[in-house]
Short mmCIF file of C-alpha atoms in Angstrom, two decimals:
data_model
loop_
_atom_site.label_atom_id
_atom_site.label_comp_id
_atom_site.label_asym_id
_atom_site.label_seq_id
_atom_site.Cartn_x
_atom_site.Cartn_y
_atom_site.Cartn_z
CA MET A 26 0.25 -0.10 0.03
CA ARG A 27 1.39 3.36 -1.05
CA THR A 28 0.65 6.42 0.93
CA GLU A 29 1.19 9.96 -0.55
CA SER A 30 2.21 12.55 1.98
CA MET A 31 0.79 15.91 1.52
CA ARG A 32 2.80 19.06 0.37
CA THR A 33 2.12 21.51 3.35
CA VAL A 34 3.64 24.70 4.83
CA ARG A 35 3.02 25.80 8.35
CA GLY A 36 2.58 29.50 9.26
CA VAL A 37 1.47 32.77 7.53
CA LYS A 38 5.08 33.55 6.65
CA ALA A 39 5.70 30.18 4.92
CA ILE A 40 2.35 30.65 2.85
CA VAL A 41 3.35 34.21 1.63
CA GLU A 42 6.61 32.77 0.50
CA TYR A 43 5.10 29.88 -1.31
CA LEU A 44 2.60 32.33 -3.11
CA ALA A 45 5.65 34.51 -4.18
CA SER A 46 7.42 31.64 -5.62
CA VAL A 47 4.38 30.69 -7.57
CA ASN A 48 4.18 34.11 -8.92
CA CYS A 49 1.23 35.17 -6.88
CA PRO A 50 2.57 37.82 -4.15
CA MET A 51 0.39 38.51 -1.34
CA GLY A 52 1.47 40.26 1.71
CA LYS A 53 1.00 39.20 5.33
CA SER A 54 -2.11 41.29 6.13
CA THR A 55 -3.65 40.42 2.89
CA VAL A 56 -3.41 36.40 3.77
CA ASP A 57 -4.43 37.38 7.50
CA LYS A 58 -7.67 38.76 5.99
CA LEU A 59 -8.28 35.88 3.86
CA ILE A 60 -7.76 33.45 6.85
CA ARG A 61 -10.20 35.66 8.90
CA THR A 62 -12.66 35.64 6.21
CA LYS A 63 -12.17 31.88 5.51
CA GLU A 64 -11.35 32.65 1.73
CA ILE A 65 -8.17 30.82 1.61
CA PRO A 66 -8.05 27.10 2.37
CA HIS A 67 -6.44 26.45 5.76
CA MET A 68 -6.47 23.94 8.59
CA ARG A 69 -6.13 25.63 12.11
CA PHE A 70 -4.88 23.10 14.79
CA SER A 71 -4.95 25.56 17.58
CA GLU A 72 -5.03 29.19 17.95
CA ARG A 73 -1.30 29.57 17.01
CA VAL A 74 -1.09 26.66 14.63
CA ILE A 75 -2.18 27.10 10.83
CA VAL A 76 -1.36 24.86 8.24
CA PHE A 77 -1.87 25.30 4.52
CA ASN A 78 -2.02 22.24 1.87
CA LEU A 79 -0.12 23.39 -1.18
CA ASP A 80 -2.06 21.25 -3.51
CA THR A 81 -5.29 22.51 -2.10
CA ILE A 82 -3.67 26.27 -2.42
CA ASP A 83 -2.76 25.66 -6.08
CA GLU A 84 -6.28 24.53 -6.91
CA TRP A 85 -7.51 27.55 -5.01
CA LEU A 86 -5.19 29.65 -6.92
CA LYS A 87 -6.64 28.35 -10.12
CA GLY A 88 -10.28 29.20 -8.99
CA VAL A 89 -9.22 32.95 -8.09
CA ASP A 90 -7.33 33.11 -11.33
CA SER A 91 -10.44 31.96 -13.51
CA GLN A 92 -12.69 34.21 -11.46
CA THR A 93 -10.33 37.23 -12.04
CA GLU A 94 -10.35 36.40 -16.04
CA SER A 95 -14.16 36.45 -16.14
CA SER A 96 -14.63 39.56 -14.30
CA GLN A 97 -12.17 41.29 -16.86
CA LYS A 98 -14.12 39.81 -19.83
CA ARG A 99 -17.66 41.20 -18.25
CA LEU A 100 -15.79 44.46 -17.58
CA GLY A 101 -13.77 44.76 -21.09
#
């Protein structure tokens, strides 16, 4: 039986660095707001421990990108 490990990062600083590495830079305050409004997928294990599944983040980014494109088409 083969189990695959999840690609994860822990903490806001780590997800900000990851987003910059995939050409989607966001500031810490933006990520904090997205967490607070539950717009970015994450897992919170305690008040101070937050983990992001990078595969889920990649899928989320694709959805955000397609929403932006359709908004631009409507405006353009």
